[in-house]
Amino acid sequence: LRMAVFEGAVNYVANTMGLPADAVRLVSGLIFSQIFAILHRQLFSKISDPFTKRTIHLLLGLFLGYYVWDLDCLHHCASALGFYLLFTVLPWELASKLNFLYQLGYLVVGYYFNNMVTNYAINWTTSQAIVTLKMIGIGFDLNDRRKDGIKLPGILVVLGYVFFMGTYLVGPLDDFKRFEAFFNDSLFTKGKGPCITIGLKRMAHGVFYLTISVVSTSLFTTDYMFTSDFLELPFVLRVLYVTAWGHCGLYKYLGVWCIAESTCMYMGYTFNGEDKWDGLR
C-alpha cells in the first residue's frame, strides 16, 4: 500500500547498494524528517496558533509512519489510544500501572511475532520501542502530577507526542514536558532557538557512522563466524574478529541516532540552556 513512486526509488537504491530495502526506507525516512525540520524552521515556527502547529507536525509524523512502516504504523496509534482510554475511564494511579503493563506487553508480543518467530528485520517494533517508553513515561508523569491539578492531554496531543517527527522513528527519547514547552514556545530563552550549524555537525557524525557500517558489512559478517574456516583461526584472531564485528554492528545504530538528533537540533528541540544543545542525551 506504500506510495509506488517512493517504493520504486527505495528498491532501486537498495538493489544498487546491496542493502536491505527496510534499512534504506528507514534512513530515507530520517532524511524526510530532516527536510520537515528545515520547513519547521523556515515556516512552521512562525505560526502563532499552537493547535495549527501541532496539527501540521502530527500530519507530517503520520506521513513518516506510513512511508516507513506502511499500515503497521497503526500499532503506534493503538499504543496512544490504549493510554488515553485507560486514563479516561480509570483513576490515574491504577491507570498508570495498567498502562505500564499494556504498553510493555504490546511491545513484547510484537517482538515475539516479528523478531523471534521469524528472522530479525527492521519493522514497526523499531519505533514501537520508543513509543512504549513515551507512553509509559507520560503515564507515570501524569500520575505523579495529579495533585497539581494537571489535566489529561487531548487525544490529538497524545498522538502528536507519539508521532513527533524528530523522535518518532528511532528516538531519541523525549519527555512530555519538553514536548509541551516546544509547542508553547517556552523552551527557548533569550532568543535562542533552532541551530542549523550544530545540527549539521551532528548529521555529519551520523553519515560517517553509517558509511563505516555499510563498508564493514562485507568485511565482518555473521555467517562467516559459523563456518569451519573461522573455527580454524587462532583464538586471538577469532576474538579480534568478533570484537570488530560487534563494533561495526554498533555503528549503524550510532548513525541513525545522530541523524535523528540532528533533526531535533534543526528545530531547537534539544536546547538545554545557554548555548547547550544536549537536552535529549
PDB file of C-alpha atoms in Angstrom:
ATOM      1  CA  LEU A   1       0.000   0.000   0.000  1.00  0.00           C
ATOM      2  CA  ARG A   2       3.027   2.283   0.142  1.00  0.00           C
ATOM      3  CA  MET A   3       3.289   5.097  -2.398  1.00  0.00           C
ATOM      4  CA  ALA A   4       4.601   3.476  -5.572  1.00  0.00           C
ATOM      5  CA  VAL A   5       6.860   6.376  -6.555  1.00  0.00           C
ATOM      6  CA  PHE A   6       8.768   6.180  -3.268  1.00  0.00           C
ATOM      7  CA  GLU A   7       8.812   2.392  -3.159  1.00  0.00           C
ATOM      8  CA  GLY A   8      10.383   2.182  -6.600  1.00  0.00           C
ATOM      9  CA  ALA A   9      13.138   4.591  -5.585  1.00  0.00           C
ATOM     10  CA  VAL A  10      13.777   2.699  -2.344  1.00  0.00           C
ATOM     11  CA  ASN A  11      14.076  -0.650  -4.140  1.00  0.00           C
ATOM     12  CA  TYR A  12      16.399   0.854  -6.759  1.00  0.00           C
ATOM     13  CA  VAL A  13      18.770   2.240  -4.119  1.00  0.00           C
ATOM     14  CA  ALA A  14      18.619  -0.983  -2.110  1.00  0.00           C
ATOM     15  CA  ASN A  15      19.441  -3.156  -5.140  1.00  0.00           C
ATOM     16  CA  THR A  16      22.199  -0.825  -6.309  1.00  0.00           C
ATOM     17  CA  MET A  17      23.947  -0.671  -2.935  1.00  0.00           C
ATOM     18  CA  GLY A  18      23.175  -4.242  -1.911  1.00  0.00           C
ATOM     19  CA  LEU A  19      21.321  -3.145   1.233  1.00  0.00           C
ATOM     20  CA  PRO A  20      18.005  -4.321   2.731  1.00  0.00           C
ATOM     21  CA  ALA A  21      15.071  -2.269   1.459  1.00  0.00           C
ATOM     22  CA  ASP A  22      13.790  -1.794   5.030  1.00  0.00           C
ATOM     23  CA  ALA A  23      17.080  -0.188   6.055  1.00  0.00           C
ATOM     24  CA  VAL A  24      17.045   2.158   3.049  1.00  0.00           C
ATOM     25  CA  ARG A  25      13.437   3.074   3.769  1.00  0.00           C
ATOM     26  CA  LEU A  26      14.222   3.878   7.401  1.00  0.00           C
ATOM     27  CA  VAL A  27      17.224   6.059   6.552  1.00  0.00           C
ATOM     28  CA  SER A  28      15.268   7.845   3.819  1.00  0.00           C
ATOM     29  CA  GLY A  29      12.508   8.425   6.384  1.00  0.00           C
ATOM     30  CA  LEU A  30      15.079  10.119   8.594  1.00  0.00           C
ATOM     31  CA  ILE A  31      16.094  12.276   5.613  1.00  0.00           C
ATOM     32  CA  PHE A  32      12.437  13.255   5.142  1.00  0.00           C
ATOM     33  CA  SER A  33      12.323  14.265   8.805  1.00  0.00           C
ATOM     34  CA  GLN A  34      15.365  16.493   8.191  1.00  0.00           C
ATOM     35  CA  ILE A  35      13.547  18.218   5.344  1.00  0.00           C
ATOM     36  CA  PHE A  36      10.467  18.683   7.526  1.00  0.00           C
ATOM     37  CA  ALA A  37      12.643  20.125  10.316  1.00  0.00           C
ATOM     38  CA  ILE A  38      14.039  22.745   7.936  1.00  0.00           C
ATOM     39  CA  LEU A  39      10.484  23.569   6.844  1.00  0.00           C
ATOM     40  CA  HIS A  40       9.614  23.986  10.508  1.00  0.00           C
ATOM     41  CA  ARG A  41      12.486  26.424  10.955  1.00  0.00           C
ATOM     42  CA  GLN A  42      11.531  28.475   7.891  1.00  0.00           C
ATOM     43  CA  LEU A  43       7.717  28.278   8.046  1.00  0.00           C
ATOM     44  CA  PHE A  44       6.007  26.391  10.854  1.00  0.00           C
ATOM     45  CA  SER A  45       7.874  28.065  13.724  1.00  0.00           C
ATOM     46  CA  LYS A  46       6.319  31.368  12.666  1.00  0.00           C
ATOM     47  CA  ILE A  47       2.782  30.057  13.220  1.00  0.00           C
ATOM     48  CA  SER A  48       1.400  31.544  16.444  1.00  0.00           C
ATOM     49  CA  ASP A  49      -1.568  29.177  16.900  1.00  0.00           C
ATOM     50  CA  PRO A  50      -0.398  26.094  18.884  1.00  0.00           C
ATOM     51  CA  PHE A  51      -3.248  23.927  17.550  1.00  0.00           C
ATOM     52  CA  THR A  52      -2.343  24.622  13.926  1.00  0.00           C
ATOM     53  CA  LYS A  53       1.328  23.972  14.613  1.00  0.00           C
ATOM     54  CA  ARG A  54       0.526  20.705  16.418  1.00  0.00           C
ATOM     55  CA  THR A  55      -1.750  19.557  13.592  1.00  0.00           C
ATOM     56  CA  ILE A  56       0.912  20.168  10.947  1.00  0.00           C
ATOM     57  CA  HIS A  57       3.500  18.236  12.953  1.00  0.00           C
ATOM     58  CA  LEU A  58       1.057  15.372  13.536  1.00  0.00           C
ATOM     59  CA  LEU A  59       0.297  15.062   9.821  1.00  0.00           C
ATOM     60  CA  LEU A  60       3.994  15.069   8.956  1.00  0.00           C
ATOM     61  CA  GLY A  61       4.641  12.412  11.602  1.00  0.00           C
ATOM     62  CA  LEU A  62       1.815  10.261  10.259  1.00  0.00           C
ATOM     63  CA  PHE A  63       3.316  10.594   6.783  1.00  0.00           C
ATOM     64  CA  LEU A  64       6.650   9.325   8.117  1.00  0.00           C
ATOM     65  CA  GLY A  65       4.917   6.428   9.844  1.00  0.00           C
ATOM     66  CA  TYR A  66       3.017   5.411   6.730  1.00  0.00           C
ATOM     67  CA  TYR A  67       6.049   5.838   4.475  1.00  0.00           C
ATOM     68  CA  VAL A  68       8.414   3.772   6.637  1.00  0.00           C
ATOM     69  CA  TRP A  69       6.070   1.231   8.269  1.00  0.00           C
ATOM     70  CA  ASP A  70       3.052   1.229   5.943  1.00  0.00           C
ATOM     71  CA  LEU A  71      -0.184   0.366   7.808  1.00  0.00           C
ATOM     72  CA  ASP A  72       1.867  -1.124  10.629  1.00  0.00           C
ATOM     73  CA  CYS A  73       2.087   2.449  11.962  1.00  0.00           C
ATOM     74  CA  LEU A  74      -1.421   1.771  13.301  1.00  0.00           C
ATOM     75  CA  HIS A  75       0.270  -0.210  16.080  1.00  0.00           C
ATOM     76  CA  HIS A  76       1.688   3.068  17.345  1.00  0.00           C
ATOM     77  CA  CYS A  77      -1.775   4.608  17.223  1.00  0.00           C
ATOM     78  CA  ALA A  78      -3.040   1.667  19.291  1.00  0.00           C
ATOM     79  CA  SER A  79      -0.496   2.458  21.994  1.00  0.00           C
ATOM     80  CA  ALA A  80      -1.668   6.074  22.154  1.00  0.00           C
ATOM     81  CA  LEU A  81      -5.348   5.092  22.169  1.00  0.00           C
ATOM     82  CA  GLY A  82      -4.758   2.477  24.875  1.00  0.00           C
ATOM     83  CA  PHE A  83      -3.069   5.076  27.073  1.00  0.00           C
ATOM     84  CA  TYR A  84      -5.831   7.610  26.504  1.00  0.00           C
ATOM     85  CA  LEU A  85      -8.663   5.180  27.256  1.00  0.00           C
ATOM     86  CA  LEU A  86      -7.057   3.924  30.464  1.00  0.00           C
ATOM     87  CA  PHE A  87      -6.551   7.437  31.826  1.00  0.00           C
ATOM     88  CA  THR A  88     -10.032   8.488  30.735  1.00  0.00           C
ATOM     89  CA  VAL A  89     -12.026   5.750  32.466  1.00  0.00           C
ATOM     90  CA  LEU A  90      -9.842   4.749  35.437  1.00  0.00           C
ATOM     91  CA  PRO A  91      -8.288   6.503  38.452  1.00  0.00           C
ATOM     92  CA  TRP A  92      -4.869   7.718  37.372  1.00  0.00           C
ATOM     93  CA  GLU A  93      -2.902   5.727  39.925  1.00  0.00           C
ATOM     94  CA  LEU A  94      -4.430   2.472  38.684  1.00  0.00           C
ATOM     95  CA  ALA A  95      -4.304   3.631  35.073  1.00  0.00           C
ATOM     96  CA  SER A  96      -0.554   4.295  35.272  1.00  0.00           C
ATOM     97  CA  LYS A  97       0.089   0.725  36.427  1.00  0.00           C
ATOM     98  CA  LEU A  98      -2.175  -0.871  33.841  1.00  0.00           C
ATOM     99  CA  ASN A  99      -0.735   1.408  31.172  1.00  0.00           C
ATOM    100  CA  PHE A 100       2.750   0.120  32.028  1.00  0.00           C
ATOM    101  CA  LEU A 101       1.584  -3.484  31.593  1.00  0.00           C
ATOM    102  CA  TYR A 102      -0.328  -2.707  28.389  1.00  0.00           C
ATOM    103  CA  GLN A 103       2.495  -0.827  26.692  1.00  0.00           C
ATOM    104  CA  LEU A 104       5.219  -3.275  27.667  1.00  0.00           C
ATOM    105  CA  GLY A 105       3.029  -6.276  26.836  1.00  0.00           C
ATOM    106  CA  TYR A 106       2.205  -4.849  23.405  1.00  0.00           C
ATOM    107  CA  LEU A 107       5.907  -4.409  22.665  1.00  0.00           C
ATOM    108  CA  VAL A 108       6.893  -7.886  23.893  1.00  0.00           C
ATOM    109  CA  VAL A 109       4.175  -9.568  21.826  1.00  0.00           C
ATOM    110  CA  GLY A 110       5.267  -7.535  18.804  1.00  0.00           C
ATOM    111  CA  TYR A 111       8.878  -8.594  19.321  1.00  0.00           C
ATOM    112  CA  TYR A 112       7.849 -12.237  19.665  1.00  0.00           C
ATOM    113  CA  PHE A 113       5.883 -12.468  16.435  1.00  0.00           C
ATOM    114  CA  ASN A 114       8.177 -10.242  14.358  1.00  0.00           C
ATOM    115  CA  ASN A 115      11.677 -10.968  15.639  1.00  0.00           C
ATOM    116  CA  MET A 116      11.503 -14.328  17.389  1.00  0.00           C
ATOM    117  CA  VAL A 117       9.227 -16.444  15.213  1.00  0.00           C
ATOM    118  CA  THR A 118      10.794 -15.007  12.047  1.00  0.00           C
ATOM    119  CA  ASN A 119      14.309 -13.744  11.340  1.00  0.00           C
ATOM    120  CA  TYR A 120      15.149 -10.318  12.737  1.00  0.00           C
ATOM    121  CA  ALA A 121      14.333  -7.436  10.431  1.00  0.00           C
ATOM    122  CA  ILE A 122      13.701  -3.713  10.669  1.00  0.00           C
ATOM    123  CA  ASN A 123       9.964  -3.378  11.270  1.00  0.00           C
ATOM    124  CA  TRP A 124       7.372  -1.410  13.202  1.00  0.00           C
ATOM    125  CA  THR A 125       8.740  -2.654  16.549  1.00  0.00           C
ATOM    126  CA  THR A 126      11.763  -0.394  15.956  1.00  0.00           C
ATOM    127  CA  SER A 127       9.589   2.680  16.530  1.00  0.00           C
ATOM    128  CA  GLN A 128       7.327   0.813  18.944  1.00  0.00           C
ATOM    129  CA  ALA A 129      10.200   0.639  21.435  1.00  0.00           C
ATOM    130  CA  ILE A 130      10.341   4.446  21.511  1.00  0.00           C
ATOM    131  CA  VAL A 131       6.538   4.767  21.611  1.00  0.00           C
ATOM    132  CA  THR A 132       6.409   2.339  24.546  1.00  0.00           C
ATOM    133  CA  LEU A 133       8.873   4.408  26.572  1.00  0.00           C
ATOM    134  CA  LYS A 134       6.976   7.598  25.717  1.00  0.00           C
ATOM    135  CA  MET A 135       3.594   6.229  26.782  1.00  0.00           C
ATOM    136  CA  ILE A 136       4.938   4.691  29.989  1.00  0.00           C
ATOM    137  CA  GLY A 137       6.751   7.914  30.818  1.00  0.00           C
ATOM    138  CA  ILE A 138       3.776  10.199  30.264  1.00  0.00           C
ATOM    139  CA  GLY A 139       1.589   7.820  32.280  1.00  0.00           C
ATOM    140  CA  PHE A 140       3.809   7.939  35.359  1.00  0.00           C
ATOM    141  CA  ASP A 141       4.315  11.682  34.896  1.00  0.00           C
ATOM    142  CA  LEU A 142       0.573  12.368  34.914  1.00  0.00           C
ATOM    143  CA  ASN A 143       0.092  10.213  37.978  1.00  0.00           C
ATOM    144  CA  ASP A 144       2.892  11.996  39.840  1.00  0.00           C
ATOM    145  CA  ARG A 145       1.469  15.427  38.953  1.00  0.00           C
ATOM    146  CA  ARG A 146      -2.225  14.661  39.501  1.00  0.00           C
ATOM    147  CA  LYS A 147      -2.238  16.560  42.827  1.00  0.00           C
ATOM    148  CA  ASP A 148      -1.064  19.653  40.960  1.00  0.00           C
ATOM    149  CA  GLY A 149      -4.334  19.698  39.031  1.00  0.00           C
ATOM    150  CA  ILE A 150      -2.827  18.690  35.689  1.00  0.00           C
ATOM    151  CA  LYS A 151      -5.398  17.705  33.075  1.00  0.00           C
ATOM    152  CA  LEU A 152      -5.315  14.751  30.710  1.00  0.00           C
ATOM    153  CA  PRO A 153      -3.980  15.862  27.302  1.00  0.00           C
ATOM    154  CA  GLY A 154      -6.348  15.510  24.363  1.00  0.00           C
ATOM    155  CA  ILE A 155      -6.010  12.518  22.075  1.00  0.00           C
ATOM    156  CA  LEU A 156      -4.589  14.684  19.266  1.00  0.00           C
ATOM    157  CA  VAL A 157      -1.906  15.965  21.630  1.00  0.00           C
ATOM    158  CA  VAL A 158      -1.032  12.406  22.670  1.00  0.00           C
ATOM    159  CA  LEU A 159      -0.856  11.284  19.034  1.00  0.00           C
ATOM    160  CA  GLY A 160       1.275  14.328  18.247  1.00  0.00           C
ATOM    161  CA  TYR A 161       3.668  13.315  21.024  1.00  0.00           C
ATOM    162  CA  VAL A 162       3.881   9.769  19.657  1.00  0.00           C
ATOM    163  CA  PHE A 163       4.420  10.856  16.040  1.00  0.00           C
ATOM    164  CA  PHE A 164       6.608  13.887  16.727  1.00  0.00           C
ATOM    165  CA  MET A 165       8.843  13.788  13.661  1.00  0.00           C
ATOM    166  CA  GLY A 166      12.095  14.465  15.492  1.00  0.00           C
ATOM    167  CA  THR A 167      11.887  11.468  17.827  1.00  0.00           C
ATOM    168  CA  TYR A 168       9.284   9.103  16.359  1.00  0.00           C
ATOM    169  CA  LEU A 169      11.250   6.722  14.126  1.00  0.00           C
ATOM    170  CA  VAL A 170      14.321   5.818  16.204  1.00  0.00           C
ATOM    171  CA  GLY A 171      14.408   8.280  19.087  1.00  0.00           C
ATOM    172  CA  PRO A 172      15.994   9.989  20.935  1.00  0.00           C
ATOM    173  CA  LEU A 173      13.583   9.687  23.832  1.00  0.00           C
ATOM    174  CA  ASP A 174      11.917  12.939  24.862  1.00  0.00           C
ATOM    175  CA  ASP A 175       9.687  13.659  27.848  1.00  0.00           C
ATOM    176  CA  PHE A 176       6.224  15.182  27.559  1.00  0.00           C
ATOM    177  CA  LYS A 177       7.227  18.372  29.418  1.00  0.00           C
ATOM    178  CA  ARG A 178       9.778  19.216  26.719  1.00  0.00           C
ATOM    179  CA  PHE A 179       7.214  18.425  24.015  1.00  0.00           C
ATOM    180  CA  GLU A 180       4.701  20.804  25.599  1.00  0.00           C
ATOM    181  CA  ALA A 181       7.295  23.528  26.130  1.00  0.00           C
ATOM    182  CA  PHE A 182       8.322  23.277  22.477  1.00  0.00           C
ATOM    183  CA  PHE A 183       4.816  23.959  21.190  1.00  0.00           C
ATOM    184  CA  ASN A 184       4.114  26.615  23.822  1.00  0.00           C
ATOM    185  CA  ASP A 185       7.287  28.475  22.788  1.00  0.00           C
ATOM    186  CA  SER A 186       8.597  28.327  26.353  1.00  0.00           C
ATOM    187  CA  LEU A 187      11.533  26.037  25.583  1.00  0.00           C
ATOM    188  CA  PHE A 188      13.781  28.807  24.285  1.00  0.00           C
ATOM    189  CA  THR A 189      15.268  31.707  26.236  1.00  0.00           C
ATOM    190  CA  LYS A 190      16.881  34.968  25.170  1.00  0.00           C
ATOM    191  CA  GLY A 191      16.123  34.413  21.542  1.00  0.00           C
ATOM    192  CA  LYS A 192      17.861  31.031  21.376  1.00  0.00           C
ATOM    193  CA  GLY A 193      16.216  28.576  19.038  1.00  0.00           C
ATOM    194  CA  PRO A 194      16.894  26.200  16.171  1.00  0.00           C
ATOM    195  CA  CYS A 195      20.586  25.761  15.384  1.00  0.00           C
ATOM    196  CA  ILE A 196      21.493  24.610  11.873  1.00  0.00           C
ATOM    197  CA  THR A 197      25.272  24.634  12.385  1.00  0.00           C
ATOM    198  CA  ILE A 198      25.299  22.267  15.363  1.00  0.00           C
ATOM    199  CA  GLY A 199      22.680  20.095  13.659  1.00  0.00           C
ATOM    200  CA  LEU A 200      24.804  19.767  10.531  1.00  0.00           C
ATOM    201  CA  LYS A 201      27.787  18.680  12.615  1.00  0.00           C
ATOM    202  CA  ARG A 202      25.690  16.003  14.272  1.00  0.00           C
ATOM    203  CA  MET A 203      24.364  14.980  10.868  1.00  0.00           C
ATOM    204  CA  ALA A 204      27.952  14.602   9.610  1.00  0.00           C
ATOM    205  CA  HIS A 205      28.686  12.278  12.523  1.00  0.00           C
ATOM    206  CA  GLY A 206      25.698  10.158  11.569  1.00  0.00           C
ATOM    207  CA  VAL A 207      26.698   9.925   7.910  1.00  0.00           C
ATOM    208  CA  PHE A 208      30.239   8.970   8.962  1.00  0.00           C
ATOM    209  CA  TYR A 209      28.993   6.151  11.194  1.00  0.00           C
ATOM    210  CA  LEU A 210      26.591   4.849   8.536  1.00  0.00           C
ATOM    211  CA  THR A 211      29.362   4.871   5.929  1.00  0.00           C
ATOM    212  CA  ILE A 212      31.564   2.769   8.186  1.00  0.00           C
ATOM    213  CA  SER A 213      28.647   0.426   8.797  1.00  0.00           C
ATOM    214  CA  VAL A 214      27.981  -0.067   5.075  1.00  0.00           C
ATOM    215  CA  VAL A 215      31.662  -0.639   4.243  1.00  0.00           C
ATOM    216  CA  SER A 216      32.245  -3.018   7.152  1.00  0.00           C
ATOM    217  CA  THR A 217      29.165  -5.130   6.403  1.00  0.00           C
ATOM    218  CA  SER A 218      31.031  -7.078   3.730  1.00  0.00           C
ATOM    219  CA  LEU A 219      34.217  -7.327   5.815  1.00  0.00           C
ATOM    220  CA  PHE A 220      32.808  -8.698   9.073  1.00  0.00           C
ATOM    221  CA  THR A 221      29.775 -10.943   8.550  1.00  0.00           C
ATOM    222  CA  THR A 222      27.764 -13.052  10.957  1.00  0.00           C
ATOM    223  CA  ASP A 223      27.653 -16.017   8.590  1.00  0.00           C
ATOM    224  CA  TYR A 224      31.444 -16.292   8.496  1.00  0.00           C
ATOM    225  CA  MET A 225      31.557 -16.975  12.240  1.00  0.00           C
ATOM    226  CA  PHE A 226      29.564 -20.174  11.670  1.00  0.00           C
ATOM    227  CA  THR A 227      31.966 -21.590   9.076  1.00  0.00           C
ATOM    228  CA  SER A 228      34.773 -24.097   9.571  1.00  0.00           C
ATOM    229  CA  ASP A 229      37.276 -21.543   8.257  1.00  0.00           C
ATOM    230  CA  PHE A 230      36.506 -19.253  11.185  1.00  0.00           C
ATOM    231  CA  LEU A 231      36.841 -22.085  13.708  1.00  0.00           C
ATOM    232  CA  GLU A 232      40.276 -22.941  12.307  1.00  0.00           C
ATOM    233  CA  LEU A 233      41.585 -19.436  13.023  1.00  0.00           C
ATOM    234  CA  PRO A 234      43.791 -18.927  16.097  1.00  0.00           C
ATOM    235  CA  PHE A 235      41.866 -17.994  19.231  1.00  0.00           C
ATOM    236  CA  VAL A 236      43.250 -14.454  19.335  1.00  0.00           C
ATOM    237  CA  LEU A 237      42.180 -13.766  15.737  1.00  0.00           C
ATOM    238  CA  ARG A 238      38.693 -15.069  16.447  1.00  0.00           C
ATOM    239  CA  VAL A 239      38.407 -12.756  19.447  1.00  0.00           C
ATOM    240  CA  LEU A 240      39.596  -9.795  17.374  1.00  0.00           C
ATOM    241  CA  TYR A 241      37.157 -10.675  14.583  1.00  0.00           C
ATOM    242  CA  VAL A 242      34.170 -10.874  16.956  1.00  0.00           C
ATOM    243  CA  THR A 243      35.228  -7.592  18.601  1.00  0.00           C
ATOM    244  CA  ALA A 244      35.463  -5.832  15.228  1.00  0.00           C
ATOM    245  CA  TRP A 245      32.132  -7.358  14.163  1.00  0.00           C
ATOM    246  CA  GLY A 246      30.464  -6.046  17.321  1.00  0.00           C
ATOM    247  CA  HIS A 247      31.859  -2.536  16.939  1.00  0.00           C
ATOM    248  CA  CYS A 248      30.894  -2.336  13.275  1.00  0.00           C
ATOM    249  CA  GLY A 249      27.388  -3.519  14.129  1.00  0.00           C
ATOM    250  CA  LEU A 250      27.075  -0.674  16.623  1.00  0.00           C
ATOM    251  CA  TYR A 251      27.899   1.991  14.035  1.00  0.00           C
ATOM    252  CA  LYS A 252      24.561   1.656  12.235  1.00  0.00           C
ATOM    253  CA  TYR A 253      22.729   2.486  15.453  1.00  0.00           C
ATOM    254  CA  LEU A 254      25.032   5.411  16.225  1.00  0.00           C
ATOM    255  CA  GLY A 255      24.460   6.677  12.674  1.00  0.00           C
ATOM    256  CA  VAL A 256      20.666   6.774  12.785  1.00  0.00           C
ATOM    257  CA  TRP A 257      20.650   8.169  16.335  1.00  0.00           C
ATOM    258  CA  CYS A 258      22.959  11.033  15.334  1.00  0.00           C
ATOM    259  CA  ILE A 259      20.842  11.841  12.272  1.00  0.00           C
ATOM    260  CA  ALA A 260      17.647  11.809  14.353  1.00  0.00           C
ATOM    261  CA  GLU A 261      19.232  14.072  16.984  1.00  0.00           C
ATOM    262  CA  SER A 262      20.363  16.488  14.276  1.00  0.00           C
ATOM    263  CA  THR A 263      16.744  16.788  13.138  1.00  0.00           C
ATOM    264  CA  CYS A 264      15.773  17.874  16.651  1.00  0.00           C
ATOM    265  CA  MET A 265      18.672  20.343  16.689  1.00  0.00           C
ATOM    266  CA  TYR A 266      17.432  21.989  13.491  1.00  0.00           C
ATOM    267  CA  MET A 267      14.162  22.726  15.266  1.00  0.00           C
ATOM    268  CA  GLY A 268      15.815  23.722  18.548  1.00  0.00           C
ATOM    269  CA  TYR A 269      14.182  20.781  20.323  1.00  0.00           C
ATOM    270  CA  THR A 270      17.452  19.826  22.050  1.00  0.00           C
ATOM    271  CA  PHE A 271      18.016  23.310  23.527  1.00  0.00           C
ATOM    272  CA  ASN A 272      19.042  22.969  27.162  1.00  0.00           C
ATOM    273  CA  GLY A 273      20.030  26.425  28.352  1.00  0.00           C
ATOM    274  CA  GLU A 274      22.781  28.882  27.481  1.00  0.00           C
ATOM    275  CA  ASP A 275      24.384  27.583  24.280  1.00  0.00           C
ATOM    276  CA  LYS A 276      23.722  23.959  25.263  1.00  0.00           C
ATOM    277  CA  TRP A 277      22.156  21.524  22.803  1.00  0.00           C
ATOM    278  CA  ASP A 278      22.279  18.274  24.751  1.00  0.00           C
ATOM    279  CA  GLY A 279      18.715  18.255  26.052  1.00  0.00           C
ATOM    280  CA  LEU A 280      17.961  14.789  24.649  1.00  0.00           C
ATOM    281  CA  ARG A 281      21.106  12.997  25.819  1.00  0.00           C
TER     282      ARG A 281
END
